[in-house]
mmCIF file of C-alpha atoms and ligand atoms in Angstrom:
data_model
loop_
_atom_site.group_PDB
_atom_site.id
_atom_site.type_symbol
_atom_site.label_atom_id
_atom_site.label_comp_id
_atom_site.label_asym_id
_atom_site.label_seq_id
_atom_site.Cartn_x
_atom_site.Cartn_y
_atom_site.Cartn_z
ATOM 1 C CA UNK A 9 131.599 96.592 86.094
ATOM 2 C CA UNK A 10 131.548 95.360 89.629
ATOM 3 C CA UNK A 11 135.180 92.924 89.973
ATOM 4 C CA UNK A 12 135.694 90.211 92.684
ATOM 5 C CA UNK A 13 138.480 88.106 93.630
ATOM 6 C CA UNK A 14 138.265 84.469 94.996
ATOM 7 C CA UNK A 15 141.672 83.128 95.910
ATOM 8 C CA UNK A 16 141.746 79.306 95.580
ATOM 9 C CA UNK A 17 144.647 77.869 98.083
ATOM 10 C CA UNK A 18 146.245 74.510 98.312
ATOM 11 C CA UNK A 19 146.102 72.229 101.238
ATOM 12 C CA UNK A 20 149.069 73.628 103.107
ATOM 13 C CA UNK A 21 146.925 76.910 102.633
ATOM 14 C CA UNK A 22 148.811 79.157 99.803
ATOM 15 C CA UNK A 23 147.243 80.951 97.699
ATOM 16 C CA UNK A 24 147.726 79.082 93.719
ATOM 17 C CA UNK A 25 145.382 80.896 92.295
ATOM 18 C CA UNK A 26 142.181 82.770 91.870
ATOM 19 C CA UNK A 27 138.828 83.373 89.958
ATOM 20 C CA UNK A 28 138.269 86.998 89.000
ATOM 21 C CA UNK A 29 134.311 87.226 88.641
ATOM 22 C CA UNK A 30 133.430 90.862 86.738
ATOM 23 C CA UNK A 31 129.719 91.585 86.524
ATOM 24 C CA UNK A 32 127.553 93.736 84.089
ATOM 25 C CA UNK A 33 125.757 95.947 87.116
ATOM 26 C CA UNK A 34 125.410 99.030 84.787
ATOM 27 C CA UNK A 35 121.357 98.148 84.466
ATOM 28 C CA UNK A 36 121.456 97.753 87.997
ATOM 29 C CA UNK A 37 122.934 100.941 88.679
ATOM 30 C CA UNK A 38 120.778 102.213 86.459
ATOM 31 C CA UNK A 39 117.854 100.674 88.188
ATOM 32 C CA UNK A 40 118.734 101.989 91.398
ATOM 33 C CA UNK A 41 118.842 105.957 90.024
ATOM 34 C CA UNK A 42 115.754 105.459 88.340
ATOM 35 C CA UNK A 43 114.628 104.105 91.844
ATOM 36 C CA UNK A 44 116.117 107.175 93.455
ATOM 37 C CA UNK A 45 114.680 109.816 90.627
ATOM 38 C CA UNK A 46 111.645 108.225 91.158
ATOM 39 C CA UNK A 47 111.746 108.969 95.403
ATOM 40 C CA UNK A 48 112.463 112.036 94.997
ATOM 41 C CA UNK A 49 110.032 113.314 92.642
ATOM 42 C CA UNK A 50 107.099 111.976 94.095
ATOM 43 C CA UNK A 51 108.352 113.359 98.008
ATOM 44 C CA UNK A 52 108.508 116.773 95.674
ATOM 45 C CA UNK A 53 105.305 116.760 93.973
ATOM 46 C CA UNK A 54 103.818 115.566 97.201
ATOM 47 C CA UNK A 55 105.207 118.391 99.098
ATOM 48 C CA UNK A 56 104.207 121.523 97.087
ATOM 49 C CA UNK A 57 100.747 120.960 97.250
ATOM 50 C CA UNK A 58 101.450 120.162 101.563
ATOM 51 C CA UNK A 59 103.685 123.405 102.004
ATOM 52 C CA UNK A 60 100.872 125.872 100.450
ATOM 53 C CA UNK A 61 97.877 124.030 102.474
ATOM 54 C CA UNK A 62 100.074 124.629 105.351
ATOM 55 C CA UNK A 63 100.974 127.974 104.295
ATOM 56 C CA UNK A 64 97.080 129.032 104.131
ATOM 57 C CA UNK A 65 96.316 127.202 107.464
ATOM 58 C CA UNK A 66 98.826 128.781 109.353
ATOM 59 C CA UNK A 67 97.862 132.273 108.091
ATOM 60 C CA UNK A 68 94.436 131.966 109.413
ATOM 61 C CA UNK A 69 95.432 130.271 112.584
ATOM 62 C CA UNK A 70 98.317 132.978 113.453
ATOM 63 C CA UNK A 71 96.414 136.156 112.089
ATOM 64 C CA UNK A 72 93.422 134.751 113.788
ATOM 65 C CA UNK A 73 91.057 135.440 110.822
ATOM 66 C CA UNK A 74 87.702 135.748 110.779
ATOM 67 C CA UNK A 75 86.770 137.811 107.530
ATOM 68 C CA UNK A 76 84.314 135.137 106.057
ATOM 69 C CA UNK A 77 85.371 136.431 102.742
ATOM 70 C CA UNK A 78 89.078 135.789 103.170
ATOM 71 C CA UNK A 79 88.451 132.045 105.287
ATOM 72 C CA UNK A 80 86.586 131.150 102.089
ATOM 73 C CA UNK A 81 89.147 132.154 99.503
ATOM 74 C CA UNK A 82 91.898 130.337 101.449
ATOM 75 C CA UNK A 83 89.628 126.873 101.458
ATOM 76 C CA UNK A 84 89.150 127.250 98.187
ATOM 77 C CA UNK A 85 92.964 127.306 97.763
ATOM 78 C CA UNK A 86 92.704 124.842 99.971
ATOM 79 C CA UNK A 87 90.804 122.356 98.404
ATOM 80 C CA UNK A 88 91.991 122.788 95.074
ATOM 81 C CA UNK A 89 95.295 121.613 96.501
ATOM 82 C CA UNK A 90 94.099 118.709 98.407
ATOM 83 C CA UNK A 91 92.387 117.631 95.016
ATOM 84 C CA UNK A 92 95.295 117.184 93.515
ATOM 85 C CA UNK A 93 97.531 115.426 95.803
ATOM 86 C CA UNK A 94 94.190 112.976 95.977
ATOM 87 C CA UNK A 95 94.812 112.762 92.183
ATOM 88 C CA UNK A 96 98.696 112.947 92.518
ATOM 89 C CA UNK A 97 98.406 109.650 95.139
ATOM 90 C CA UNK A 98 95.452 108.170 92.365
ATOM 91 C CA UNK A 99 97.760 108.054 89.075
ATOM 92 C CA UNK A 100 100.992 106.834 91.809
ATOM 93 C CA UNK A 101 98.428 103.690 92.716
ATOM 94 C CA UNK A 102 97.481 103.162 88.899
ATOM 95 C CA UNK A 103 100.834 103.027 87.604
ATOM 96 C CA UNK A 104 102.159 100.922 90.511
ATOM 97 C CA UNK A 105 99.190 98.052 89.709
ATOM 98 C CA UNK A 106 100.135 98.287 86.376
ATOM 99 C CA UNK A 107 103.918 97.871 87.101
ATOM 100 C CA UNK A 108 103.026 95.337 89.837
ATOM 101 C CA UNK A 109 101.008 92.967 87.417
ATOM 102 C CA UNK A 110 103.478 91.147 84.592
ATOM 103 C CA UNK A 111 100.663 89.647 82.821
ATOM 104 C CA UNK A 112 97.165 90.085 81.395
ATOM 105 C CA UNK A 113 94.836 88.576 79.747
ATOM 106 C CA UNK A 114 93.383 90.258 76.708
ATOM 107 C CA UNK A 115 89.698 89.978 75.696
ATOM 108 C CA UNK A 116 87.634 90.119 72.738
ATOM 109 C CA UNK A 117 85.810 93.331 72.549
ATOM 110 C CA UNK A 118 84.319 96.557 70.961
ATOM 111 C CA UNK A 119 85.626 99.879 71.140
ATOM 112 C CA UNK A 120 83.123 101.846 69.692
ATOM 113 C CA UNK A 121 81.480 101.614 73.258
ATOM 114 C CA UNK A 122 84.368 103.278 75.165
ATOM 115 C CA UNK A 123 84.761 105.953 72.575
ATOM 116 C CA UNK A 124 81.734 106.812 72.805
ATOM 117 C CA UNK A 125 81.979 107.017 77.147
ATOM 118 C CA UNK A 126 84.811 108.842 77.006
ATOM 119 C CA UNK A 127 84.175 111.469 74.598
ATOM 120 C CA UNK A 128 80.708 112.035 76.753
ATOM 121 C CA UNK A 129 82.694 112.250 80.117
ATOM 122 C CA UNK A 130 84.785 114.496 78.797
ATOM 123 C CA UNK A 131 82.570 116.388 76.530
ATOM 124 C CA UNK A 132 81.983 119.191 79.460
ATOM 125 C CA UNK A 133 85.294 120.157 79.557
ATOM 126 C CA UNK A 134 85.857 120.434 76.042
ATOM 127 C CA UNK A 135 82.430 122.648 76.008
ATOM 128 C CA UNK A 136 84.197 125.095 79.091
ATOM 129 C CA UNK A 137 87.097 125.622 76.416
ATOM 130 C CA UNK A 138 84.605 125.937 73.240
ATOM 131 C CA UNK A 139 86.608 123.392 72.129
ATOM 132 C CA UNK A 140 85.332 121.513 69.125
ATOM 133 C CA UNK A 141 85.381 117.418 70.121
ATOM 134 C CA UNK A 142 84.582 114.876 67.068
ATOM 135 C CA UNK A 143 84.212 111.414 66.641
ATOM 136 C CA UNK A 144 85.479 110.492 63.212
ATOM 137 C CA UNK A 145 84.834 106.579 63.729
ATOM 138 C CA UNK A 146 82.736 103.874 61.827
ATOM 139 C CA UNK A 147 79.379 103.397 63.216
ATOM 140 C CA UNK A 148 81.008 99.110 63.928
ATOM 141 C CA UNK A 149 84.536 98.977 64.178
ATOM 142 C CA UNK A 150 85.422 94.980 64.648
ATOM 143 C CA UNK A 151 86.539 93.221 67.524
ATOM 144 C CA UNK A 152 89.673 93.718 69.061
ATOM 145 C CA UNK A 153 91.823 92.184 71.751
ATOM 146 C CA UNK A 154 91.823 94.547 74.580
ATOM 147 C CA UNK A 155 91.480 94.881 78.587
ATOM 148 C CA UNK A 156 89.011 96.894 78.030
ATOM 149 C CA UNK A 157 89.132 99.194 81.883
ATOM 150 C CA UNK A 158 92.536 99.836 80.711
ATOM 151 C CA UNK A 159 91.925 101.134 77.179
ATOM 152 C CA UNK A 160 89.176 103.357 78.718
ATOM 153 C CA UNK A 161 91.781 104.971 80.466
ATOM 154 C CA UNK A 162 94.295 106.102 77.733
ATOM 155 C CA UNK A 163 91.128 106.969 75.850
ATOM 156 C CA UNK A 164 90.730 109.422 79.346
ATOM 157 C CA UNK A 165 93.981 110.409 79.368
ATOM 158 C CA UNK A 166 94.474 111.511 75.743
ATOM 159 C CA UNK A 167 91.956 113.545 75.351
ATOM 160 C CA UNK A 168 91.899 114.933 78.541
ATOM 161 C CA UNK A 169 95.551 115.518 77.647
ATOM 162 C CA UNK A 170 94.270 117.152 73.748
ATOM 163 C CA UNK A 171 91.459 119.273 75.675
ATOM 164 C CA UNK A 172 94.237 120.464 78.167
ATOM 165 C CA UNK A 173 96.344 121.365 76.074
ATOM 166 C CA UNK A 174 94.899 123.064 73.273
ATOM 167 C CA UNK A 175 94.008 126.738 73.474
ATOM 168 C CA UNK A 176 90.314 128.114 73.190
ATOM 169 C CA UNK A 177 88.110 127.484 70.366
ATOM 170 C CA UNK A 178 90.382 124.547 69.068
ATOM 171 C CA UNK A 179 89.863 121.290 68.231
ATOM 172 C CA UNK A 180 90.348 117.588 69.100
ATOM 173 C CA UNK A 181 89.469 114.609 66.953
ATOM 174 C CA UNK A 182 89.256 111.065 68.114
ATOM 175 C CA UNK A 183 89.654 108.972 65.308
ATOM 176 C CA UNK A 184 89.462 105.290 64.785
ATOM 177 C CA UNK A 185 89.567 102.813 61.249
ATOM 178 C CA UNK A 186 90.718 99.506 60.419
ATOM 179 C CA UNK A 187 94.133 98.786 58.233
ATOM 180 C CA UNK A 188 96.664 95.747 58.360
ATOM 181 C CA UNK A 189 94.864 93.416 60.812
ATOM 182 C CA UNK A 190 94.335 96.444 63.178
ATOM 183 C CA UNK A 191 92.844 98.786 64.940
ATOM 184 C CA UNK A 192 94.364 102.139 64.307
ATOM 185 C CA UNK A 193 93.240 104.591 66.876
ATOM 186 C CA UNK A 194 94.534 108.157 66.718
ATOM 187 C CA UNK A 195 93.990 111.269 69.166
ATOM 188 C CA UNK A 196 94.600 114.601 67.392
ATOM 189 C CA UNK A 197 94.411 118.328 68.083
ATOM 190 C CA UNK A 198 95.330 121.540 66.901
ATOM 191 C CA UNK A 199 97.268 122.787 70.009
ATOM 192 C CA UNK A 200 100.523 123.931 71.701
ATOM 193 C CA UNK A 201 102.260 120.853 70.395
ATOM 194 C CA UNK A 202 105.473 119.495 71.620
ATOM 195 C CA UNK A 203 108.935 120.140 70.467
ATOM 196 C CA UNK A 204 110.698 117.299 68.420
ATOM 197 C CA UNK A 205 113.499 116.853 71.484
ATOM 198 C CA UNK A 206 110.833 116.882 74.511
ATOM 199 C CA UNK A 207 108.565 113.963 71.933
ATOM 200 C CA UNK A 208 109.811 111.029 73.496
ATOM 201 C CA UNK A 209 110.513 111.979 76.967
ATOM 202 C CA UNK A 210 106.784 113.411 77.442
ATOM 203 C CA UNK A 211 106.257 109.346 78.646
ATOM 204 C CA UNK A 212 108.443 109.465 81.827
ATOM 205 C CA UNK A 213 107.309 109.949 84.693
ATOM 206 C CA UNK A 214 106.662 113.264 86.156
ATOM 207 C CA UNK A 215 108.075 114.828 82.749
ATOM 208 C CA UNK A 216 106.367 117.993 81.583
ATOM 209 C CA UNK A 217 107.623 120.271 78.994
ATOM 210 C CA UNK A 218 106.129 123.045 80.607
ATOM 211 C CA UNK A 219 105.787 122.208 84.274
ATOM 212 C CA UNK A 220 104.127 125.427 85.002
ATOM 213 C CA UNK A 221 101.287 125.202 82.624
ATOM 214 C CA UNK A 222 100.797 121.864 83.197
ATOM 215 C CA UNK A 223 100.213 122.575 86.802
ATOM 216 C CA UNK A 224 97.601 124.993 86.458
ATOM 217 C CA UNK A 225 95.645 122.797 84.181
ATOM 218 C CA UNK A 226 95.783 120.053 86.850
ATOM 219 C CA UNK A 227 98.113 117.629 85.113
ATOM 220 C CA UNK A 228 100.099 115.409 87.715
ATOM 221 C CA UNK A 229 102.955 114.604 84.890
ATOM 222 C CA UNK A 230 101.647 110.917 85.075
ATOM 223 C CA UNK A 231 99.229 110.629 82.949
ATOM 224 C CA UNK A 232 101.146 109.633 79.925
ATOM 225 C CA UNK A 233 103.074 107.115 81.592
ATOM 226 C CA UNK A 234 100.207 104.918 82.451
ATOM 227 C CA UNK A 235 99.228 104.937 78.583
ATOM 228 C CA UNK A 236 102.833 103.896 77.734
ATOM 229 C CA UNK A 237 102.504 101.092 80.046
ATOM 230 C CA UNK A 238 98.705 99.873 79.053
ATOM 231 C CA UNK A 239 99.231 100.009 75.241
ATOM 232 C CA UNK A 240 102.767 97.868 75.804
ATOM 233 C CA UNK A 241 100.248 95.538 77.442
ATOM 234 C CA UNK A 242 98.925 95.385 74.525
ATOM 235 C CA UNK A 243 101.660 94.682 72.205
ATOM 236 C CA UNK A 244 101.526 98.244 70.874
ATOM 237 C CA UNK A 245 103.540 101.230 70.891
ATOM 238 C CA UNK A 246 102.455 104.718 71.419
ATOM 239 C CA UNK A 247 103.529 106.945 68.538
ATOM 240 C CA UNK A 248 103.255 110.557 68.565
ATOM 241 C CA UNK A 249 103.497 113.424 65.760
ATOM 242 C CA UNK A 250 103.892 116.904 66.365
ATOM 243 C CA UNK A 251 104.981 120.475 65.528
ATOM 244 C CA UNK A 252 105.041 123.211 68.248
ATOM 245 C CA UNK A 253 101.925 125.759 67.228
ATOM 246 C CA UNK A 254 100.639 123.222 65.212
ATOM 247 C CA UNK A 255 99.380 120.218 67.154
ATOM 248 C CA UNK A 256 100.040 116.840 68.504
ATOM 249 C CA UNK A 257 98.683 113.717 67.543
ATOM 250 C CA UNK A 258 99.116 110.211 69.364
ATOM 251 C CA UNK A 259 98.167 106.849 68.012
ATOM 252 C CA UNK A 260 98.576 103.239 68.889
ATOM 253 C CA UNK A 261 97.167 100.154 67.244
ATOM 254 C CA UNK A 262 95.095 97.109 68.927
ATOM 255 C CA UNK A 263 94.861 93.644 67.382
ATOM 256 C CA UNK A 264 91.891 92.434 65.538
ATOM 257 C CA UNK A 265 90.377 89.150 66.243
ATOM 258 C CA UNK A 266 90.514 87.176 63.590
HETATM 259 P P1 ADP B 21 100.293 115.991 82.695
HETATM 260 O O1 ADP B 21 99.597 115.551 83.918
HETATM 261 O O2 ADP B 21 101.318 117.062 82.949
HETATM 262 O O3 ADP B 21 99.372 116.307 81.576
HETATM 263 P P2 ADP B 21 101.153 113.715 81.089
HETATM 264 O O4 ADP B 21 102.034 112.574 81.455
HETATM 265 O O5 ADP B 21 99.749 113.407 80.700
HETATM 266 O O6 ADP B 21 101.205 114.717 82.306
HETATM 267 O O7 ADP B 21 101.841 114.517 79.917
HETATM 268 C C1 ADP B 21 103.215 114.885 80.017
HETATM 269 C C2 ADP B 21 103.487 116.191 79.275
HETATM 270 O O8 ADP B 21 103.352 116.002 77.870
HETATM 271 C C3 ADP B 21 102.498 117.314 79.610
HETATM 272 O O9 ADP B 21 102.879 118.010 80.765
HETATM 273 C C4 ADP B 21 102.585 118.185 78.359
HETATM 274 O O10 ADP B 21 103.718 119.033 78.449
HETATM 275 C C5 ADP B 21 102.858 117.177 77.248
HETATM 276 N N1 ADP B 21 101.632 116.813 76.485
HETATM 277 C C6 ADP B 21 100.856 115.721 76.656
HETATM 278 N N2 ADP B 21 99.836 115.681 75.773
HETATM 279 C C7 ADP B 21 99.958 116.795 75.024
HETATM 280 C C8 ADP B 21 99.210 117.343 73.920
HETATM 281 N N3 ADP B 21 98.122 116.738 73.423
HETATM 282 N N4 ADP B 21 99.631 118.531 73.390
HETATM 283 C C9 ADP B 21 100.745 119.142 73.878
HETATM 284 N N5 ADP B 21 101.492 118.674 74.907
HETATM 285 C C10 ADP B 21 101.106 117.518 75.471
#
């Protein structure tokens, strides 16, 4: 609690009394170390990727290299780090709109559409892994209330996430069916999985239950965050199910227009 004390004096100017104001600033306080957390990660993420570009850059310039063979392995370094702070700085600039914006309006649309973009945009990758993607969803699914650029991104983001993290020759299912006046829309896979204690902090931002892994497969530790905040949009919740060797599966629910 944050206390203050406003004397209240008489006309000859003593003090009779006083008003002791105490206010609740815990959320605030809270507020401001999320702010802080927040800082700090991103200036780390966003100087990893710096420090080995300039690491690379420097080793050419100093050593004065010209082996073709070694230049070209170093750009590829390189690039592959440049990529990712471009995608790093990408999901920052999503998930600040979406924070930005307090309100949306949702429209009356299909999904079958977007599942069907999404699981062909990310088909390649799947392919590259031999894993096994599948559509298990009615050939008309019925209108739902949606933003529908948003939707095609957690639609992105899951299965990019399944694909990413599920090992060689597994499998990812995107599955969608009606029940209860909704849309029920679930992305499941057969892969690492995520311990029960790590399931509900996987949303924050920047969290990664392995940070190491995720990093090689490109992840920026955003991803997940951005669906938490576009399916709230949408008066859902994001639930997720999963055992460690066994899989994950994540599901959220849209509205159907009645
Ligand atoms: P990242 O860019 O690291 O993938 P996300 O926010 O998308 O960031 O996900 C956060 C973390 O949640 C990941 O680093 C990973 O540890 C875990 N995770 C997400 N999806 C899955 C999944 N389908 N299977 C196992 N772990 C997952």
């Amino acid at each position: 609690y944050d206390c203050n004390f406003v004397p209240i004096s008489n006309e000859e100017g003593f003090v009779i009394g006083g008003i002791i104001v105490f206010s609740d600033i815990t959320e605030l306080r809270k507020l401001e170390q999320h702010r802080k957390e927040f800082v700090g990660n991103v200036s780390h993420e966003l100087k990893t990727p710096l420090t080995s570009i300039i690491g690379y850059v420097d080793t050419i310039l100093d050593n004065d290299i010209k082996d073709h063979r070694i230049i070209n392995k170093f750009l590829k370094i390189i690039k592959a780090e440049t990529d990712r702070l471009f995608l790093l700085i990408k999901d920052l600039l999503d998930l600040s709109k979406l924070e930005a914006k307090k309100s949306y309006i949702l429209r009356a649309a299909i999904l079958n559409k977007i599942i069907d973009k999404t699981v062909l945009v990310l088909s390649e990758k799947a392919e590259d892994k031999e894993i096994e993607l599948i559509k298990d969803v009615p050939k008309l699914l019925p209108l739902v209330y949606m933003i529908p650029e948003q939707i095609e991104q957690v639609f992105i983001n899951l299965i990019d996430n399944s694909i990413k993290y599920t090992p060689d020759q597994g499998k990812v299912i995107v599955r969608a069916y009606e029940g209860d006046g909704k849309v029920i829309v679930e992305i499941e896979d057969n892969g690492f999985g995520i311990p029960e204690k790590e399931q509900e902090r996987i949303f924050e931002r920047f969290y990664r239950v392995d940070k190491a892994r995720s990093r090689s497969m490109g992840g920026t530790g955003i991803g997940l965050s951005i669906v938490k905040h576009i399916i709230y949009n949408h008066n859902s919740e994001i639930e997720v199910e999963s055992q460690p060797g066994q899989g994950s599966l994540f599901r959220f629910y849209l509205d159907i227009v009645k």
